[in-house]
Amino acid sequence: MKSKFYFTAIFLVTTLASAQDNSFLDQETEKDTVKPKKYILEEVIVAGSHQNTPSVSKSNIKEMDLPQATSSISSDVLQKQQTKTLTDILKNANGVYIMGTSGGYQEEIASRGFSLRSDNTFKNGIRYYNGMMIETSGLEKVEFLKGSAAMLYGNVAPGGVLNLVTKKPKKNFGGAIGFAQGSFSTYKPTFDVYDGLGAKKNVAFRINGSYENAESYRNYVTSEKYYINPSFTFQLSEKTELLVEADYTNDSRTPDFGAGVINYEIVALPRNRFLGVSWGRYDAEQLSSTLTLTHKINENWSVNFINGIRYYQTNLLANARPNTGGLISENGDWNRSIQKADSKDNYFTQQANLNGLFALGTTKHNVLFGADVENFKNYATRYNNASYDTINIFEDYNPDTEAAIPDITKNRLTTTPISRFGIYAQDLVSLTEKWKVLAGVRYSYQDTETNVVTYNNNTSTTTNNYDDAFSPRVGLIYQPTKNHTVFATYSNSFDVNTGADINNEPLKPSIIDQYEVGFKNKLFKEIIQANITFYQINNNNLAQTSLVDPNFKELAGSIRSEGVEIDIITKPFNGLQIMAGYSFNETKYVKSNTYIEGSLLRYNPKNTANLSANYSFEAGRLKGLNLGLINTYFGERYAGRSTQVRVANDTRQLIYLQDFFQVDATVGYQFKKATLRAKLSNVFNELSYNAHDDNSLNPIAPRNFSIALQYNL
């Protein structure tokens, strides 16, 4: 009932706004009201820039007016760099990185020291499950909103949010068909078709998809993926448009948890050695659909409504990680066990956003009002691990000697229905031409029910958590000129905790404070965009094990993340585009009764950097030729297990992972409607590792190539 009330309230506000005959755009200058042409500025975009305001910000605020670090990677960059994975995409967004690749079947994203879970990952504005490989062929652009996004989305991790924007319909006929082939027996056909329907083309469609089949640089590892992305637009009136989108991915691959660690030290093994089971599979599929209704009420006000559904299902059957079936002995023997897990999730959301502009006295306002409702229902089935066999990691794996798949019995079924509701308001107030204030607040309510059925003893338990929180954001903006911005922002977010305190009461959410100071600059007639951001994130009530009773928890720990990010984008002359960035981050335990105070959180590099250059010949005999270099630096970090101070003579240790520098090279040539592209990744065959968890590491891909031919329709 609450959600219906708030949606009704927003509808009434839009109706009143539409009915206003004396909007501030129509007011006379005699009353000292600024004319609209001076207020609504045309968007200025740096040539070659990918720093436009992300749509995931939900507002019409220009990037220079937003007191927050952002990044938008355009389709032009995605195409020229020939991105195939999320790892490739993140080479253009400093401070956002892959912190792990669990089993080789997902890319675990992190930013500013915090994992960006599925709650922080969006596709076309609704939450997207990122526990599987993300298909990139259907993407139009990728957006990042760094730092706090809790005012807009409620319960999200503090590092930021990622939004994947898919290709949209076009009213004129076009598209492309393509075929790519590369190392490790990889091949991938793609297609993309769009057009308008009818004489007036009030209906347009687009459908694109791909199929990928590949082996791997790891022996006995294979993958197969299907993807399709249809969408339609309906121009219902001059001011009203309906966008209908669907997105489906089916991905199946061999799990590969790696096993090159003995006594928390990396063991030098051949990069292609596989130590899993050849019959292991991780099958994942995800279907999402959105309906977005956008109505322009008048020149000042617009409203949109989003209805979204998402379904995913995963099935894992593979060998367990080393620390599950037993650690690897010094001689390389490993007693393996088999794991199995099934999961599925149904998700539904409704969102409404009202954006408006108005003047009040000498001040100007850019406001956002919104509300959203979300419902999840997750089913997670876990099975009892079964003993399997013993292998030696120093010997090549032989699948011909594999034993039969053992019988695996169910352990428990966990059903988790979650209901979320939020309402929020935000106002960008222009006090003068140079001084502005952004202020907003959100109220969030979350109802989490957890039902656990344990098959071993045929028991069932149910717990309920009811959490709510206010998430404010306030930012001060100073603009000495239209091309320079200085800002300072405070915001907070909340993180729902599981478990109970010493009084057996549900644990309250952790409130996380974030501070951000930044400088945004467009230099040399907007040829260069250079931004620098400083931030600090404090979770001063981190949930940890209680000192009184280890079966309970307490909000007594503290984590601090602080760092700096530098972005430079420039197109110094026609044809050349350069993007560069550097990030420093330190995330550590400031207070803890579980881990050593001052110790760093695992998986997070202190330093990351990127530098890419792309040159397109725009005239002469080489017209149509495109050359590119992509350079990335990933600093040293730690995997393994953090030492626990509460455990006497704890044998846990961290695993040191050395920093590495990687270079990719691209070349493309377009002739009339045909484009030929090639890419050489990891040019210098750099060796490093992706971490999964305690003792599970895999080497990154060695030097490899891909070549693709595309014909434009």
XYZ file of C-alpha atoms in Angstrom:
713
model
C 0.000 0.000 0.000
C 2.852 2.401 0.789
C 4.399 1.929 -2.648
C 1.067 2.617 -4.390
C 0.670 5.785 -2.319
C 4.070 7.152 -3.275
C 3.647 6.367 -6.958
C 0.251 8.093 -6.854
C 1.819 11.115 -5.155
C 4.470 11.388 -7.863
C 1.800 11.151 -10.566
C -0.155 13.986 -8.933
C 2.959 16.152 -8.732
C 3.651 15.619 -12.430
C 0.063 16.503 -13.267
C 0.286 19.739 -11.283
C 3.600 20.579 -12.906
C 2.092 20.011 -16.325
C -0.845 22.262 -15.487
C 1.305 25.213 -14.496
C 0.842 27.941 -17.099
C 3.284 30.298 -15.425
C 6.365 28.114 -15.325
C 9.626 29.860 -14.705
C 10.592 29.387 -18.355
C 7.694 31.666 -19.320
C 8.359 34.360 -16.730
C 9.368 37.815 -17.904
C 12.889 39.085 -17.461
C 11.346 42.249 -15.939
C 10.930 40.249 -12.733
C 14.683 39.482 -12.632
C 14.083 35.891 -13.628
C 16.805 34.459 -15.802
C 15.696 33.442 -19.268
C 15.667 29.726 -19.948
C 18.359 29.950 -22.590
C 20.724 31.140 -19.872
C 19.620 28.460 -17.461
C 19.384 25.326 -19.584
C 22.851 25.163 -21.087
C 23.648 22.950 -24.016
C 25.743 19.984 -22.969
C 29.411 20.513 -23.764
C 31.283 17.299 -24.507
C 35.057 17.120 -24.740
C 36.046 15.696 -28.100
C 36.670 12.028 -27.560
C 35.595 12.238 -23.934
C 33.853 9.451 -22.087
C 33.037 11.598 -19.066
C 29.376 12.429 -19.661
C 26.898 12.171 -16.802
C 25.798 8.525 -16.448
C 22.084 7.823 -16.846
C 22.424 5.708 -13.706
C 22.531 9.016 -11.790
C 18.753 9.275 -12.558
C 18.991 13.056 -12.920
C 19.541 15.675 -15.611
C 22.541 17.155 -13.809
C 25.493 17.901 -16.076
C 28.747 16.141 -15.300
C 30.501 19.360 -14.281
C 27.699 20.067 -11.779
C 27.788 16.621 -10.170
C 29.924 16.528 -6.983
C 31.001 12.943 -7.596
C 33.488 11.052 -9.757
C 31.915 9.429 -12.824
C 32.997 7.646 -15.976
C 31.169 6.612 -19.167
C 32.855 4.348 -21.699
C 31.336 4.869 -25.128
C 30.549 2.383 -27.893
C 33.358 3.930 -29.962
C 35.905 2.958 -27.302
C 34.368 -0.500 -26.851
C 34.590 -1.165 -30.588
C 38.060 0.205 -31.218
C 39.527 -1.610 -28.218
C 37.666 -4.793 -29.231
C 36.543 -5.492 -25.679
C 35.474 -9.089 -25.078
C 35.163 -9.218 -21.286
C 34.452 -6.964 -18.347
C 38.177 -7.166 -17.573
C 38.845 -5.463 -20.913
C 36.292 -2.743 -20.181
C 37.718 -1.959 -16.741
C 41.088 -1.171 -18.311
C 39.512 2.229 -19.027
C 38.181 2.977 -15.530
C 40.853 3.553 -12.929
C 39.976 2.579 -9.384
C 37.480 -0.035 -10.656
C 39.053 -3.466 -11.101
C 38.584 -7.224 -11.092
C 39.336 -8.474 -7.580
C 38.786 -12.175 -8.350
C 37.553 -14.696 -10.899
C 35.918 -17.411 -8.833
C 36.292 -20.699 -10.726
C 36.897 -18.792 -13.947
C 33.144 -18.389 -14.438
C 32.691 -14.824 -13.202
C 34.550 -11.532 -12.899
C 34.292 -10.141 -9.366
C 34.246 -6.336 -9.525
C 35.612 -3.997 -6.853
C 36.046 -0.252 -6.445
C 37.741 1.783 -3.743
C 38.433 -1.358 -1.732
C 34.863 -2.721 -1.700
C 33.307 -5.552 -3.676
C 30.632 -4.388 -6.129
C 28.102 -7.153 -5.641
C 25.067 -7.837 -7.784
C 23.312 -5.120 -5.745
C 25.830 -2.666 -7.253
C 25.614 -3.967 -10.826
C 22.854 -2.740 -13.134
C 21.783 -3.369 -16.717
C 19.597 -0.636 -18.197
C 18.935 0.684 -14.704
C 17.794 -2.518 -12.958
C 19.941 -4.799 -10.809
C 21.872 -7.448 -12.728
C 23.334 -10.699 -11.400
C 27.111 -10.531 -11.891
C 27.908 -14.069 -10.701
C 28.388 -15.159 -14.329
C 30.384 -13.954 -17.310
C 28.916 -10.763 -18.786
C 28.435 -10.606 -22.549
C 29.818 -7.389 -24.071
C 28.673 -7.597 -27.718
C 25.273 -6.044 -26.925
C 26.612 -3.048 -25.001
C 26.176 0.524 -26.183
C 28.151 1.989 -23.280
C 29.251 1.267 -19.722
C 28.714 3.742 -16.886
C 30.363 4.100 -13.497
C 29.110 6.214 -10.618
C 31.915 6.057 -8.064
C 31.519 6.452 -4.331
C 28.163 6.469 -2.608
C 24.988 5.725 -4.571
C 22.849 4.806 -1.562
C 20.666 7.909 -1.902
C 19.612 6.669 -5.334
C 19.597 2.890 -4.848
C 19.455 2.092 -1.154
C 21.425 -0.919 -0.009
C 24.550 -0.802 -2.172
C 28.217 -1.253 -1.263
C 30.065 2.064 -0.858
C 32.548 1.693 -3.754
C 30.101 2.790 -6.458
C 27.729 1.322 -9.035
C 28.194 -0.072 -12.538
C 25.498 0.246 -15.221
C 25.593 -1.745 -18.470
C 23.624 0.047 -21.204
C 22.553 -2.120 -24.126
C 22.056 -1.077 -27.755
C 18.833 0.827 -28.454
C 16.435 0.800 -31.432
C 16.973 3.151 -34.373
C 14.405 4.399 -36.875
C 16.613 4.009 -39.945
C 17.582 0.599 -41.297
C 21.041 -0.637 -40.406
C 23.087 -3.139 -38.483
C 25.983 -5.510 -38.954
C 26.953 -9.154 -39.128
C 30.327 -10.378 -37.973
C 32.542 -13.318 -37.226
C 35.489 -13.440 -34.835
C 38.122 -16.100 -34.325
C 41.046 -16.277 -31.960
C 43.417 -18.213 -29.759
C 42.284 -21.308 -27.880
C 39.947 -22.424 -30.707
C 37.627 -19.479 -30.060
C 34.988 -18.506 -32.596
C 32.103 -16.085 -32.274
C 29.470 -15.035 -34.850
C 27.448 -11.873 -34.099
C 24.527 -10.001 -35.645
C 22.781 -6.672 -35.156
C 19.717 -5.389 -37.082
C 17.584 -2.286 -36.512
C 14.879 -0.359 -38.385
C 11.734 1.704 -38.034
C 8.253 0.429 -38.851
C 5.348 2.185 -40.536
C 5.200 5.333 -42.622
C 5.953 7.615 -39.673
C 8.254 5.072 -38.028
C 6.608 5.557 -34.664
C 7.735 2.023 -33.872
C 11.385 0.986 -34.068
C 13.171 -2.201 -33.192
C 16.641 -3.602 -32.698
C 17.802 -7.156 -32.188
C 21.369 -8.261 -31.681
C 22.946 -11.460 -30.478
C 25.976 -13.710 -30.490
C 27.210 -17.245 -30.001
C 30.630 -18.070 -28.596
C 32.458 -21.377 -28.344
C 35.972 -21.635 -26.933
C 38.593 -23.794 -25.368
C 41.165 -22.234 -23.036
C 44.822 -21.764 -22.256
C 44.014 -24.192 -19.433
C 43.842 -27.843 -20.486
C 40.380 -29.459 -20.614
C 38.591 -26.150 -19.981
C 35.815 -25.194 -22.443
C 32.987 -22.666 -22.618
C 29.849 -22.024 -24.663
C 27.655 -18.931 -24.551
C 24.404 -17.792 -26.220
C 23.205 -14.195 -26.107
C 20.244 -12.283 -27.547
C 19.052 -8.721 -26.922
C 15.795 -7.547 -28.605
C 14.293 -4.088 -27.979
C 11.427 -1.920 -29.260
C 10.457 1.733 -28.969
C 6.910 3.021 -29.347
C 6.408 6.742 -29.917
C 3.021 7.014 -28.222
C 2.824 10.768 -28.687
C 5.075 13.724 -29.342
C 6.079 13.739 -25.673
C 5.683 10.115 -24.644
C 7.858 7.116 -25.511
C 7.770 3.503 -24.392
C 10.971 1.441 -24.509
C 10.680 -2.349 -24.173
C 13.891 -4.359 -23.757
C 14.822 -7.977 -23.110
C 18.233 -9.502 -22.474
C 19.109 -13.214 -22.292
C 22.438 -14.919 -21.633
C 23.118 -18.647 -21.348
C 26.681 -19.473 -20.323
C 28.194 -22.904 -19.646
C 31.849 -23.516 -18.822
C 34.296 -25.773 -17.017
C 35.000 -24.577 -13.456
C 38.705 -24.079 -12.805
C 39.620 -23.128 -9.261
C 43.373 -23.559 -9.683
C 45.565 -25.293 -7.148
C 49.065 -23.857 -7.303
C 49.467 -22.941 -3.615
C 51.333 -24.849 -0.877
C 51.724 -23.386 2.627
C 50.342 -20.069 1.361
C 53.033 -19.696 -1.300
C 52.508 -19.816 -5.062
C 53.985 -22.910 -6.697
C 55.451 -22.527 -10.175
C 53.336 -24.759 -12.403
C 52.846 -24.724 -16.181
C 50.303 -22.062 -17.042
C 48.132 -24.565 -18.898
C 47.967 -27.205 -16.146
C 44.403 -28.019 -15.140
C 43.742 -29.669 -11.786
C 39.954 -29.778 -11.755
C 37.616 -32.453 -13.086
C 36.990 -32.576 -16.826
C 33.280 -33.308 -16.327
C 32.731 -30.322 -14.037
C 30.283 -27.638 -15.226
C 29.014 -24.263 -14.176
C 25.775 -23.594 -16.046
C 24.249 -20.138 -15.717
C 21.420 -18.354 -17.458
C 19.871 -14.961 -16.916
C 16.841 -13.264 -18.433
C 15.898 -9.662 -17.765
C 13.234 -7.408 -19.238
C 12.433 -3.733 -18.727
C 9.607 -1.412 -19.751
C 10.536 2.254 -19.539
C 7.836 4.888 -20.071
C 9.197 8.415 -20.495
C 6.937 11.460 -20.650
C 8.075 15.024 -21.202
C 5.509 17.087 -19.349
C 6.844 20.416 -20.578
C 10.205 22.092 -21.117
C 10.888 21.961 -17.381
C 9.486 18.665 -16.165
C 9.751 15.025 -17.211
C 8.868 11.734 -15.614
C 9.763 8.127 -16.256
C 8.433 4.830 -14.950
C 10.448 1.621 -15.053
C 9.127 -1.881 -14.596
C 11.760 -4.587 -14.574
C 11.975 -8.316 -14.030
C 14.990 -10.564 -13.819
C 15.462 -14.292 -13.474
C 18.688 -16.225 -13.103
C 19.631 -19.814 -12.380
C 23.041 -21.386 -11.763
C 24.165 -24.987 -11.318
C 27.652 -25.847 -10.120
C 29.169 -29.352 -10.068
C 32.958 -29.477 -9.736
C 35.871 -30.256 -7.478
C 35.937 -28.203 -4.291
C 38.515 -25.530 -3.601
C 41.764 -26.723 -1.981
C 40.888 -25.512 1.513
C 37.555 -27.383 1.391
C 38.696 -30.896 0.600
C 41.986 -30.485 2.446
C 45.076 -28.349 1.889
C 47.746 -29.455 -0.568
C 50.661 -31.247 1.110
C 54.266 -30.204 0.582
C 54.898 -33.059 -1.852
C 51.976 -31.881 -3.991
C 49.384 -34.478 -2.983
C 45.868 -33.149 -2.833
C 42.899 -35.096 -1.468
C 40.057 -33.738 -3.531
C 36.356 -33.601 -2.788
C 33.370 -32.760 -4.992
C 30.989 -29.843 -4.463
C 27.561 -29.086 -5.838
C 25.362 -26.010 -5.512
C 22.200 -24.773 -7.230
C 20.760 -21.283 -7.075
C 17.904 -19.389 -8.672
C 16.424 -15.965 -8.121
C 13.285 -14.088 -9.149
C 13.448 -10.292 -9.053
C 10.875 -7.578 -9.726
C 11.173 -3.811 -9.484
C 9.107 -0.707 -10.084
C 10.667 2.735 -10.209
C 9.376 6.251 -10.775
C 11.486 9.376 -11.227
C 10.365 12.971 -11.639
C 12.912 15.549 -12.847
C 12.147 19.245 -12.845
C 13.601 22.733 -13.219
C 12.255 25.859 -11.578
C 13.334 29.204 -10.177
C 12.652 30.415 -6.656
C 13.646 34.002 -6.087
C 17.245 34.377 -7.226
C 17.991 30.666 -6.940
C 17.560 27.997 -9.583
C 16.647 24.389 -8.816
C 17.195 21.069 -10.582
C 15.138 18.573 -8.593
C 14.672 14.815 -8.562
C 11.864 12.991 -6.758
C 11.654 9.232 -6.880
C 10.440 6.013 -5.366
C 11.214 2.369 -5.978
C 9.985 -1.045 -4.881
C 11.993 -4.261 -5.208
C 11.172 -7.879 -4.489
C 13.686 -10.736 -4.561
C 13.185 -14.404 -3.887
C 16.310 -16.536 -3.884
C 16.530 -20.304 -3.617
C 19.961 -21.716 -2.768
C 20.466 -25.489 -2.523
C 23.711 -26.752 -1.030
C 24.901 -30.352 -1.111
C 27.197 -32.338 1.148
C 30.737 -32.455 -0.188
C 31.817 -35.942 -1.206
C 35.354 -37.360 -1.067
C 36.694 -38.102 -4.520
C 40.363 -38.916 -5.174
C 43.993 -37.899 -4.672
C 46.121 -36.230 -7.326
C 49.552 -34.600 -7.355
C 49.688 -31.014 -8.596
C 53.254 -31.498 -9.947
C 52.001 -34.070 -12.436
C 49.936 -33.428 -15.579
C 46.294 -34.164 -14.971
C 44.939 -37.216 -16.776
C 41.130 -37.249 -17.169
C 41.272 -40.868 -18.359
C 41.952 -41.942 -14.785
C 39.049 -40.000 -13.283
C 36.751 -41.941 -11.012
C 33.007 -41.973 -11.541
C 31.005 -38.994 -10.286
C 30.131 -39.766 -6.656
C 26.639 -39.646 -5.203
C 26.023 -36.234 -3.670
C 23.223 -35.688 -1.177
C 21.402 -32.481 -0.342
C 22.490 -30.596 2.742
C 20.097 -27.638 2.962
C 17.765 -25.356 1.049
C 17.845 -21.658 1.923
C 14.935 -19.550 0.713
C 15.339 -15.799 1.074
C 12.484 -13.461 0.153
C 13.568 -9.805 0.323
C 11.315 -6.759 -0.018
C 12.800 -3.293 -0.382
C 11.159 0.080 -0.574
C 12.658 3.526 -0.920
C 11.653 7.133 -1.480
C 14.108 9.939 -2.187
C 14.392 13.612 -3.065
C 17.320 15.640 -4.363
C 17.850 19.279 -5.300
C 20.726 20.957 -7.106
C 20.444 24.580 -5.976
C 22.255 27.242 -8.027
C 22.820 29.978 -5.470
C 24.864 32.086 -7.907
C 26.618 31.451 -11.202
C 29.611 30.084 -9.271
C 28.179 28.493 -6.122
C 25.854 25.494 -6.052
C 24.645 22.998 -3.461
C 23.456 19.454 -4.096
C 21.364 18.009 -1.257
C 19.309 14.847 -1.099
C 18.033 12.167 1.228
C 16.548 8.715 0.881
C 14.514 6.615 3.249
C 14.929 2.859 2.753
C 13.091 -0.046 4.288
C 14.059 -3.684 3.858
C 12.304 -6.844 5.035
C 14.479 -9.969 4.839
C 13.139 -13.410 5.640
C 15.449 -16.423 5.727
C 14.082 -19.951 5.764
C 16.572 -22.819 6.066
C 15.539 -26.429 5.562
C 18.281 -28.823 6.693
C 17.905 -32.233 5.106
C 20.420 -34.039 7.347
C 18.202 -33.695 10.429
C 14.933 -32.675 8.715
C 14.643 -29.328 10.507
C 13.420 -25.931 9.386
C 14.202 -22.508 10.837
C 12.936 -19.063 9.873
C 14.315 -15.672 10.813
C 13.141 -12.162 9.940
C 15.128 -8.939 9.784
C 13.449 -5.560 9.452
C 15.907 -2.789 8.607
C 15.459 0.848 7.712
C 17.802 3.776 7.295
C 18.078 7.357 6.048
C 20.824 7.942 3.474
C 21.652 11.640 3.053
C 23.970 13.286 0.553
C 25.127 16.911 0.489
C 27.687 18.490 -1.785
C 29.116 21.992 -2.169
C 30.169 23.063 -5.679
C 32.299 26.051 -6.673
C 32.803 26.891 -10.351
C 35.176 29.830 -10.941
C 34.494 29.322 -14.677
C 32.238 26.996 -16.656
C 35.264 24.764 -17.327
C 36.430 24.356 -13.719
C 34.662 22.756 -10.793
C 35.726 22.262 -7.189
C 33.463 20.145 -5.002
C 33.202 18.567 -1.570
C 30.607 15.906 -0.747
C 29.426 13.981 2.301
C 27.151 10.966 2.013
C 26.416 7.768 3.810
C 25.128 4.323 2.981
C 24.077 1.272 4.926
C 24.988 -2.402 4.776
C 22.496 -4.990 6.023
C 24.046 -7.451 8.488
C 23.094 -11.060 9.113
C 23.123 -12.799 12.473
C 22.178 -11.650 15.960
C 23.777 -9.721 18.820
C 24.456 -11.026 22.327
C 20.828 -10.366 23.255
C 19.711 -12.536 20.327
C 18.311 -9.470 18.563
C 18.805 -9.075 14.794
C 21.951 -7.116 14.049
C 21.306 -3.539 12.921
C 22.715 -2.287 9.591
C 26.193 -0.818 9.453
C 26.164 2.895 8.573
C 29.060 3.903 6.308
C 30.224 7.530 6.006
C 31.865 8.784 2.815
C 33.761 12.005 2.132
C 34.840 13.128 -1.331
C 36.710 16.204 -2.576
C 37.409 16.727 -6.249
C 38.484 19.003 -9.068
C 37.070 18.788 -12.609
C 38.739 20.742 -15.391
C 38.314 21.250 -19.125
C 41.549 22.763 -20.399
C 42.957 24.300 -23.583
C 39.624 25.038 -25.215
C 38.214 21.782 -23.842
C 40.796 19.640 -25.623
C 41.784 18.059 -22.294
C 39.552 16.947 -19.446
C 41.508 16.386 -16.237
C 39.843 15.319 -12.987
C 41.264 14.497 -9.573
C 39.287 13.085 -6.650
C 40.229 12.445 -3.010
C 38.008 10.266 -0.838
C 37.677 8.569 2.534
C 35.143 5.864 3.422
C 34.590 4.876 7.067
C 32.632 1.925 8.394
C 32.964 2.552 12.115
C 30.417 -0.078 13.138
C 31.608 -3.114 11.208
C 29.947 -6.371 12.236
C 32.363 -8.918 13.712
C 32.369 -11.890 16.030
C 31.384 -11.074 19.616
C 34.086 -11.284 22.275
C 31.486 -12.551 24.739
C 30.161 -15.444 22.658
C 31.560 -16.425 19.220
C 28.050 -17.542 18.164
C 26.942 -13.903 18.143
C 28.148 -10.670 16.576
C 28.695 -7.060 17.543
C 29.032 -3.748 15.695
C 32.436 -2.943 17.126
C 34.865 -3.168 14.196
C 36.052 -0.418 11.880
C 37.325 -0.269 8.278
C 38.755 2.751 6.527
C 39.261 3.194 2.789
C 41.053 6.261 1.507
C 42.635 7.206 -1.756
C 42.991 9.430 -4.785
C 41.924 9.032 -8.427
C 43.228 10.960 -11.445
C 41.559 10.908 -14.886
C 42.856 12.537 -18.069
C 41.086 12.366 -21.417
C 42.247 14.276 -24.457
C 41.969 14.476 -28.209
C 44.877 16.801 -29.040
C 44.258 16.637 -32.783
C 41.907 14.906 -35.180
C 42.214 11.153 -35.129
C 44.135 10.776 -31.829
C 42.398 9.975 -28.551
C 44.241 9.384 -25.260
C 42.761 8.183 -21.976
C 44.855 7.884 -18.828
C 44.226 7.346 -15.152
C 45.863 6.564 -11.831
C 44.335 5.359 -8.582
C 45.759 4.905 -5.102
C 43.675 3.122 -2.476
C 44.372 1.772 1.001
C 41.616 -0.202 2.717
C 42.487 -1.531 6.166
C 41.119 -2.649 9.512
C 41.271 0.322 11.864
C 39.629 -1.523 14.759
C 38.991 -5.244 15.067
C 38.867 -8.054 17.579
C 39.091 -10.572 14.728
C 41.938 -9.393 12.487
C 45.183 -7.523 13.068
C 44.484 -3.791 13.328
C 46.180 -1.923 10.503
C 46.206 -4.960 8.205
C 44.953 -4.521 4.641
C 41.836 -6.127 3.257
C 42.617 -8.881 0.775
C 42.507 -8.708 -3.036
C 42.755 -4.908 -3.291
C 45.783 -3.366 -5.036
C 47.046 -0.083 -3.632
C 47.958 1.223 -7.074
C 46.306 0.853 -10.458
C 46.893 2.842 -13.639
C 45.817 2.885 -17.251
C 46.970 4.576 -20.446
C 45.402 3.934 -23.830
C 45.960 5.674 -27.140
C 44.026 5.262 -30.356
C 44.755 6.853 -33.699
C 42.468 6.816 -36.733
C 43.734 7.928 -40.141
C 41.045 10.275 -41.441
C 42.530 11.186 -44.831
C 45.042 10.038 -47.392
C 45.922 6.557 -48.540
C 45.643 5.146 -45.029
C 42.146 6.482 -44.452
C 40.109 3.899 -42.546
C 43.122 2.494 -40.663
C 42.954 2.503 -36.865
C 45.812 1.711 -34.446
C 45.626 1.377 -30.682
C 47.616 0.543 -27.554
C 46.094 -0.330 -24.177
C 48.406 -0.216 -21.152
C 47.362 -1.266 -17.660
C 49.195 -1.496 -14.361
C 47.892 -3.610 -11.484
C 49.678 -3.133 -8.166
C 50.752 -5.714 -5.617
C 48.048 -7.217 -3.425
C 47.321 -10.140 -1.130
C 45.148 -13.231 -1.328
C 45.183 -16.125 1.162
C 43.654 -15.812 4.609
C 43.963 -12.894 7.029
C 45.434 -13.796 10.401
C 42.857 -13.929 13.190
C 44.060 -12.420 16.458
C 41.391 -14.243 18.458
C 42.789 -17.664 17.425
C 45.881 -18.813 19.324
C 48.808 -19.737 17.054
C 46.698 -19.111 13.975
C 48.298 -20.754 10.926
C 46.459 -18.577 8.419
C 48.664 -16.501 6.154
C 48.359 -14.046 3.318
C 49.565 -14.870 -0.186
C 51.617 -12.110 -1.795
C 50.736 -11.344 -5.419
C 53.284 -9.310 -7.349
C 52.323 -6.283 -9.400
C 52.249 -6.513 -13.183
C 52.083 -4.360 -16.302
C 50.136 -5.520 -19.346
C 50.052 -4.222 -22.917
C 47.404 -4.945 -25.569
C 47.633 -3.802 -29.200
C 44.791 -3.321 -31.678
C 44.536 -2.633 -35.390
C 41.463 -2.088 -37.548
C 40.740 -1.196 -41.133
C 37.429 -0.082 -42.593
C 36.771 -0.182 -46.312
C 33.308 0.858 -47.431
C 30.929 -1.407 -45.459
C 33.511 -3.944 -44.293
C 35.711 -3.664 -41.187
C 38.581 -5.961 -40.293
C 39.891 -5.828 -36.727
C 42.686 -7.668 -34.928
C 43.951 -7.633 -31.363
C 47.033 -8.989 -29.631
C 46.467 -9.247 -25.864
C 49.204 -9.500 -23.257
C 51.845 -8.631 -25.849
C 54.787 -9.346 -23.543
C 53.258 -12.534 -22.098
C 53.116 -11.157 -18.559
C 52.460 -13.688 -15.794
C 50.230 -12.874 -12.838
C 47.284 -14.457 -11.030
C 43.594 -14.032 -10.423
C 42.642 -14.847 -6.846
C 39.475 -16.720 -5.899
C 39.759 -17.142 -2.144
C 42.017 -18.746 0.455
C 44.201 -21.071 -1.627
C 42.712 -20.791 -5.091
C 44.700 -18.943 -7.750
C 44.776 -19.082 -11.536
C 47.326 -17.545 -13.923
C 46.050 -14.826 -16.237
C 45.781 -15.605 -19.951
C 49.077 -15.696 -21.847
C 49.715 -13.841 -25.085
C 46.730 -14.401 -27.378
C 45.118 -12.969 -30.480
C 41.716 -12.422 -32.031
C 40.645 -11.339 -35.493
C 37.155 -10.225 -36.504
C 35.440 -9.334 -39.765
C 32.282 -7.217 -39.728
C 30.000 -6.195 -42.589
C 27.669 -3.245 -42.060
C 24.193 -3.635 -43.520
